[in-house]
Coordinates of C-alpha atoms (C1' of nucleotides) in Angstrom, one line a residue:
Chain A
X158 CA -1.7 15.5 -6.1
X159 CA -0.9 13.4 -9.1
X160 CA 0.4 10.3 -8.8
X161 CA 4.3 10.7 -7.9
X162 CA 5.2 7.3 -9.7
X163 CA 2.3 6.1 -11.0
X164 CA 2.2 8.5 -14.3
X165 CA 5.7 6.3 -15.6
X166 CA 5.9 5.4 -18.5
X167 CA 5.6 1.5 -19.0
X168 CA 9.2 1.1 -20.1
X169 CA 9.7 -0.3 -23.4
X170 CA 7.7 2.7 -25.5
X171 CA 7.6 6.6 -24.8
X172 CA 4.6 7.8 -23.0
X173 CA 2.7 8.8 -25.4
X174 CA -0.5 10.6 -23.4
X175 CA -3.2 11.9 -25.2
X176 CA -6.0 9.8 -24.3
X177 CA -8.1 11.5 -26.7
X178 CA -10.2 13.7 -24.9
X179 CA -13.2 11.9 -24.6
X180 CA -16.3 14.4 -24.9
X181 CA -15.8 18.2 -24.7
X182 CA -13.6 18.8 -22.1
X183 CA -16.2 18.8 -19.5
X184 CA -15.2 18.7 -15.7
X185 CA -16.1 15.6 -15.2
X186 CA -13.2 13.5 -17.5
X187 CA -10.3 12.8 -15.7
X188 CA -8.0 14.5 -18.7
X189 CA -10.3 17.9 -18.6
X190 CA -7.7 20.6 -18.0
X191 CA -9.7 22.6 -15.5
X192 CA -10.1 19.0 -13.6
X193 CA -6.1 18.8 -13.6
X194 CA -5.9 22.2 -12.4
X195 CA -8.7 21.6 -9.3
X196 CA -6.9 18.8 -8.8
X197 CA -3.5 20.3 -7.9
X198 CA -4.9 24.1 -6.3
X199 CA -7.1 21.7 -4.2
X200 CA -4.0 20.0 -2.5
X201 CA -3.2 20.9 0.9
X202 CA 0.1 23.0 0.6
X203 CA 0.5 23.9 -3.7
X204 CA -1.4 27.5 -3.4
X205 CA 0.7 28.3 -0.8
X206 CA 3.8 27.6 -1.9
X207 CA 2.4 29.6 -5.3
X208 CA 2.0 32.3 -3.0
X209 CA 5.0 32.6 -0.8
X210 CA 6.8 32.2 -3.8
X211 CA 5.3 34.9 -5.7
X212 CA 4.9 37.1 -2.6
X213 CA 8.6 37.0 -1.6
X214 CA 10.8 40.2 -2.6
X215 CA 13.7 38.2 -3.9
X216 CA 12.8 35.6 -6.2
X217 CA 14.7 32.3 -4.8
X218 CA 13.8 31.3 -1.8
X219 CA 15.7 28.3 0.0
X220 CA 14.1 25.1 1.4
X221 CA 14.5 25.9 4.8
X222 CA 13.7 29.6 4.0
X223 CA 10.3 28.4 2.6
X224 CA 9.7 26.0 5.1
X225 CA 9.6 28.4 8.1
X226 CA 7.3 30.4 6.2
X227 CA 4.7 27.9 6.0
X228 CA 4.2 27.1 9.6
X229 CA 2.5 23.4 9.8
X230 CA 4.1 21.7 7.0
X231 CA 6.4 18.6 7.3
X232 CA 9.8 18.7 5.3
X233 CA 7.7 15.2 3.6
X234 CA 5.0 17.4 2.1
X235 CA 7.2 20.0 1.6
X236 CA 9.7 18.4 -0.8
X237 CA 6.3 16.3 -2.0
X238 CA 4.6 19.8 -3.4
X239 CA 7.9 21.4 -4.4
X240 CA 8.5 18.4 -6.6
X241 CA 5.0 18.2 -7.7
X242 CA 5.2 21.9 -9.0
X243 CA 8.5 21.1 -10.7
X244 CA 7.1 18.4 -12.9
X245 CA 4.3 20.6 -13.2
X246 CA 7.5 23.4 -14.7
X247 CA 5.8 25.4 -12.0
X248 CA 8.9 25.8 -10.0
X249 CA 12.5 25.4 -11.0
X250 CA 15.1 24.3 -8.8
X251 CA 18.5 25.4 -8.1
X252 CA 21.6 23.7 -6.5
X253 CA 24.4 25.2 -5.2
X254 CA 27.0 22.1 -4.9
X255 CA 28.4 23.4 -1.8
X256 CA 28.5 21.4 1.4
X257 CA 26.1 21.1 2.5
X258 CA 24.3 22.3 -0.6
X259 CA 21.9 24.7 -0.7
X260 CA 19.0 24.4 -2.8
X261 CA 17.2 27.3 -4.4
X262 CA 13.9 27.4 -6.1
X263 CA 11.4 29.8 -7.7
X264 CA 8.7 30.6 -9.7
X265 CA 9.0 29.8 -13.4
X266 CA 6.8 32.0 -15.7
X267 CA 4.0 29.5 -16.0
X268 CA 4.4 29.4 -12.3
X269 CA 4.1 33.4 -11.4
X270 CA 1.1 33.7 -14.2
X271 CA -0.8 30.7 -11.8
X272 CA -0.9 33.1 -9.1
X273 CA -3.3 35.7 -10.7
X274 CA -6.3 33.3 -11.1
X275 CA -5.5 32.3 -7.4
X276 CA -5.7 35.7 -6.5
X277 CA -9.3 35.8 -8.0
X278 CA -9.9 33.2 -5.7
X279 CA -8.4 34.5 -2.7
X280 CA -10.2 37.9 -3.1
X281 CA -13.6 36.1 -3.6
X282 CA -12.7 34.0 -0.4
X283 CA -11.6 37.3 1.4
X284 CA -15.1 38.9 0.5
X285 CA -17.9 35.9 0.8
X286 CA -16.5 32.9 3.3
X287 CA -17.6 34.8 6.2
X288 CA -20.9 34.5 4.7
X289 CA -20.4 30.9 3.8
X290 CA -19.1 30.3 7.3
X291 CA -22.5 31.7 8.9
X292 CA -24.4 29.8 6.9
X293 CA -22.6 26.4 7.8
X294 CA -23.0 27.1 11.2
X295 CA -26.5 27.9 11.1
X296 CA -27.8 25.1 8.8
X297 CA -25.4 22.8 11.7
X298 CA -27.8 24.7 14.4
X299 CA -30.9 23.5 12.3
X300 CA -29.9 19.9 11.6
X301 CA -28.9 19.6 15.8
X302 CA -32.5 21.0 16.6
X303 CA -34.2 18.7 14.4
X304 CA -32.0 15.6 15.7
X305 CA -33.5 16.5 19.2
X306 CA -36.7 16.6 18.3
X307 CA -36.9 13.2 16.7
X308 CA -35.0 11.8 19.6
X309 CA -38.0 12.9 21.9
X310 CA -39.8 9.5 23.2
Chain B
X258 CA -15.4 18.6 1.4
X259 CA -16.3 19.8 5.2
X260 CA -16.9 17.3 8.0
X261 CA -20.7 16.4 7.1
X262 CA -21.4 16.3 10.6
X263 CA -18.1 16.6 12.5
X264 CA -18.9 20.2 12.8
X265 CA -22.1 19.6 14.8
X266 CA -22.5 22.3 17.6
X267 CA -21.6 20.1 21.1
X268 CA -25.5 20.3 22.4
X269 CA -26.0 22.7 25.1
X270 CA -23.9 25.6 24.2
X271 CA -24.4 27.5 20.5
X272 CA -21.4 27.4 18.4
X273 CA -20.0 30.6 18.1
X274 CA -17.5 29.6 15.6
X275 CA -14.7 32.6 15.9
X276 CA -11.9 31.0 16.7
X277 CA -10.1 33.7 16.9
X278 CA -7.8 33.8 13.6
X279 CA -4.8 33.1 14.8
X280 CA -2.2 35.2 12.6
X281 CA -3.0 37.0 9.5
X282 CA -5.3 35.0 7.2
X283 CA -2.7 32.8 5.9
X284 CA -3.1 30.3 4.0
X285 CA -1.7 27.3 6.1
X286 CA -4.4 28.0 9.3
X287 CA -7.6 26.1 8.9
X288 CA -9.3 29.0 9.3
X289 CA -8.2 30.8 6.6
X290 CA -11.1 32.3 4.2
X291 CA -9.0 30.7 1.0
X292 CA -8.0 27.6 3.0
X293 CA -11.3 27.0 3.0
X294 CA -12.8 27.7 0.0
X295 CA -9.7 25.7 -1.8
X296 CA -11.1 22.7 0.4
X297 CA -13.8 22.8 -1.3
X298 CA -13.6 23.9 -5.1
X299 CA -10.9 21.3 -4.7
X300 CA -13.4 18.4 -3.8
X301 CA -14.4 16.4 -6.9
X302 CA -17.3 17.6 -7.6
X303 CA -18.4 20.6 -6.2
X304 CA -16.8 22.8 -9.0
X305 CA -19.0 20.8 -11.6
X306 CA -22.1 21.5 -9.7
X307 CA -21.7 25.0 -9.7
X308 CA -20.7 25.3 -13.5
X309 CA -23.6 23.0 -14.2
X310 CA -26.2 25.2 -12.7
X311 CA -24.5 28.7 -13.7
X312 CA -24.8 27.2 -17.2
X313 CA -27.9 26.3 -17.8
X314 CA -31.1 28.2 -19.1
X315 CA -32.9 27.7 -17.0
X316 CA -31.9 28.7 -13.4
X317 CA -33.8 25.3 -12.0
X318 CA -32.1 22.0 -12.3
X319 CA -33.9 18.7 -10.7
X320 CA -31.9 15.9 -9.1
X321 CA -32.1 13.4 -11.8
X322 CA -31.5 15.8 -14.6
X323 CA -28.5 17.2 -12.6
X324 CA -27.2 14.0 -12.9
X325 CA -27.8 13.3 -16.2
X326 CA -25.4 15.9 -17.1
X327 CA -22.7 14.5 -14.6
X328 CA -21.5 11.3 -16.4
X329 CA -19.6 9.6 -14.0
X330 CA -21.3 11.0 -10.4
X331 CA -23.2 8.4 -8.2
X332 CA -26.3 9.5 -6.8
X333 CA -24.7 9.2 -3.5
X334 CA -21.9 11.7 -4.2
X335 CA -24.2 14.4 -5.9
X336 CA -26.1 14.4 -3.1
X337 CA -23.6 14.7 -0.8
X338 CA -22.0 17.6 -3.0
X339 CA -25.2 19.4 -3.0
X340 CA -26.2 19.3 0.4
X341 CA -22.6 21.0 0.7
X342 CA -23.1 23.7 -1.4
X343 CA -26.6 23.7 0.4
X344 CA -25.2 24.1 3.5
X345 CA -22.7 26.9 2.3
X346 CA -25.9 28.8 0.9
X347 CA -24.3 28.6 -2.5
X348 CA -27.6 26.8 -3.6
X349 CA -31.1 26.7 -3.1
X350 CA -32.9 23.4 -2.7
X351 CA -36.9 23.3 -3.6
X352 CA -39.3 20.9 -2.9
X353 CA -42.4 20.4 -4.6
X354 CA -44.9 18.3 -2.7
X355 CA -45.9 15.8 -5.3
X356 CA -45.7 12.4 -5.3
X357 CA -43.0 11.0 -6.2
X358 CA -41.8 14.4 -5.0
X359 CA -39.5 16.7 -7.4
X360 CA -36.5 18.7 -6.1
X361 CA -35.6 21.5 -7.3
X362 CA -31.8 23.3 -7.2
X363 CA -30.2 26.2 -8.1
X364 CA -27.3 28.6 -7.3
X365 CA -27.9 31.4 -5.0
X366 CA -26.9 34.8 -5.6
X367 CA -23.6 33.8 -3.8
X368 CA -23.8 31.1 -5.4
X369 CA -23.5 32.5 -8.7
X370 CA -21.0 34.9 -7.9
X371 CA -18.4 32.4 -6.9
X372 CA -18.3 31.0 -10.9
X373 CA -16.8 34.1 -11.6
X374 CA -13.2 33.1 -10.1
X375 CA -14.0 29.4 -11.0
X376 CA -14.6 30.9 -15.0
X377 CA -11.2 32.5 -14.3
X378 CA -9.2 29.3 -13.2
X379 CA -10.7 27.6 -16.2
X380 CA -9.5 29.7 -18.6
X381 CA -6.3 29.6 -16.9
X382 CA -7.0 26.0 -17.4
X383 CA -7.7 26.2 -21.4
X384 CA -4.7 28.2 -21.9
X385 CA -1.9 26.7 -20.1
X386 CA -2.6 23.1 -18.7
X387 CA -1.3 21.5 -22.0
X388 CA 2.1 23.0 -21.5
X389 CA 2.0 21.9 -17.9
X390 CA 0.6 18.0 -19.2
X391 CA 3.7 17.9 -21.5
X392 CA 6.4 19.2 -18.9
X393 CA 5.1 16.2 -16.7
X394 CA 5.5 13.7 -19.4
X395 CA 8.8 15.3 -20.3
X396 CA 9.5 15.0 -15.9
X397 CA 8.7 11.3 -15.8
X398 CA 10.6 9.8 -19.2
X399 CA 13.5 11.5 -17.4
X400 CA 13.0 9.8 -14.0
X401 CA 12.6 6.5 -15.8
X402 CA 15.6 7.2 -18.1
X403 CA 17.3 8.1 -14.9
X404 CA 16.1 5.0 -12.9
X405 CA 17.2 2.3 -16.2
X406 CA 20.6 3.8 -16.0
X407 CA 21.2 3.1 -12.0
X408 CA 19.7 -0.5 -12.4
X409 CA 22.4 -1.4 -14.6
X410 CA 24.7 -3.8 -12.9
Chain C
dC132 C1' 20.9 21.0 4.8
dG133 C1' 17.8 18.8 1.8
dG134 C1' 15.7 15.4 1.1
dG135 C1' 14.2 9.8 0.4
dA136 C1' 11.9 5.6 2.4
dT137 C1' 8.5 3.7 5.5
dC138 C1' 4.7 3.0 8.1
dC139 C1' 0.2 4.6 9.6
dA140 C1' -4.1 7.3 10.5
dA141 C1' -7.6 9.9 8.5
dT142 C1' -10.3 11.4 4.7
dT143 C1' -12.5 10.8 0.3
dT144 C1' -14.7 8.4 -3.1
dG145 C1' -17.2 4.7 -5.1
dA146 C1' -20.4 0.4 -5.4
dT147 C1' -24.3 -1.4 -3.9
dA148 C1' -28.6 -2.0 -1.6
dC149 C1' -32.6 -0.3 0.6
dT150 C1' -36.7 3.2 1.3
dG151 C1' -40.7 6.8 1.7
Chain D
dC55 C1' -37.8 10.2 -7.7
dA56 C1' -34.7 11.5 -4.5
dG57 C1' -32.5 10.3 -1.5
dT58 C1' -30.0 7.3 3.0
dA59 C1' -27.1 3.6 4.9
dT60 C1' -23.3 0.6 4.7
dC61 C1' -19.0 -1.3 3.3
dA62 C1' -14.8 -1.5 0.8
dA63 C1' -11.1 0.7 -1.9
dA64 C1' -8.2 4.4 -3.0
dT65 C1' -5.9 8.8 -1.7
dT66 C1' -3.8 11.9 1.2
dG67 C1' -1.4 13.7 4.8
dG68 C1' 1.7 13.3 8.8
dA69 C1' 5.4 11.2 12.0
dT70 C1' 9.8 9.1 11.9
dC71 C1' 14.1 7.5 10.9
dC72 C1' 17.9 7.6 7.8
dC73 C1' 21.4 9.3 4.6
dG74 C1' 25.0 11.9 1.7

DNA sequence: CGGGATCCAATTTGATACTG
DNA sequence: CAGTATCAAATTGGATCCCG
């Protein structure tokens, strides 16, 4: 995930970021957009919480609410991704200043529009990692065999 | 990226590798098809490799060359990355028997087929990680803002 | 309830040096 | 040339405890 509090601004001046792209825009540059993306789709929980937000019939779904949904997480990572997406404007967040409160978030447009490229993805996945899966293990079968071989005396 | 060789087969038995997925796909079990193609489109790498060699005229690409058009990648990382995607049978790795020897890589037809959801995320990319880039910036003056006003004694 | 703050373990990446 | 081996540094994720 990005850096939570290492992006701040050095206080005294606004952040001014635009490190002037260096090249093209190539994957390999830290500020390459598609690099920023991977960056955040690659972290442990943010697709999912893309997805059980999108996938929900209503369109707020509550901390605990989301929480139970994603069986596995810690209420740390949780409240880390949630906020991520939020700085992101990925998610909006809601309070309801009762006692205790309840907090609400969703989707914001950006957000929703995310989860047809990961749909792409998830489709691809759906189709091919079976594929991808035999391979591993076979290639794992080949690599074991050849270890024994050289460990003959 | 997938343990390199954590996922060795315990000699004796073969892996069978079918471990039973446990509820529906979702995204949060290990096993998960997405899960585990997000592990590893998300590693650093991997997603230039595959652009790289989906890119290029001609459908071969040797190491060094390969590297030459990764700024930034150390010969011990590309390697890693492609025997990766050469264990996931997304590439194909060629040996020519000279001396010093050449080696040879490109994408499968698998392979191949998987830049078509990456093309997708990066024009996601192109279009909207700008506005995403400014609502950070926009995220963390306010948390510093927010943070100067509750240090004052 | 909805987090924040800490501490810790595991992974990932990078720098460097060595080799057939 | 095309790697492998080793070590150190940086990230990440998870377990816990605490708080309004």
């Amino acid at each position: 995930m990005a850096g939570e509090e290492s992006t701040l601004a050095p206080p005294g001046h606004l952040a001014v970021t635009t490190p002037a792209r260096s090249l093209r825009g190539d994957l390999f540059d830290p500020s390459c957009p598609t690099r920023q993306l991977l960056d955040r789709v690659g972290s442990k929980w943010t697709s999912m919480v893309v997805k059980v937000l999108s996938s929900t019939g209503v369109d707020e779904v509550r901390f605990a609410e989301l929480k139970r949904r994603m069986p596995g997480i810690s209420q740390k990572m949780l409240a880390q991704t949630l906020r991520s997406l939020e700085r992101d404007s990925l998610v909006e967040r809601r309070v309801e200043a009762t006692s205790p409160p309840r907090v609400h978030y969703r989707l914001t447009t950006l957000g929703a529009s995310l989860d047809e490229p990961l749909a792409v993805l998830r489709e691809w996945a759906e189709l091919h990692m079976y594929e991808v899966e035999q391979a591993g293990s076979a290639w794992d079968n080949r690599v074991a065999h050849t270890q024994l071989l050289s460990e003959q005396p």
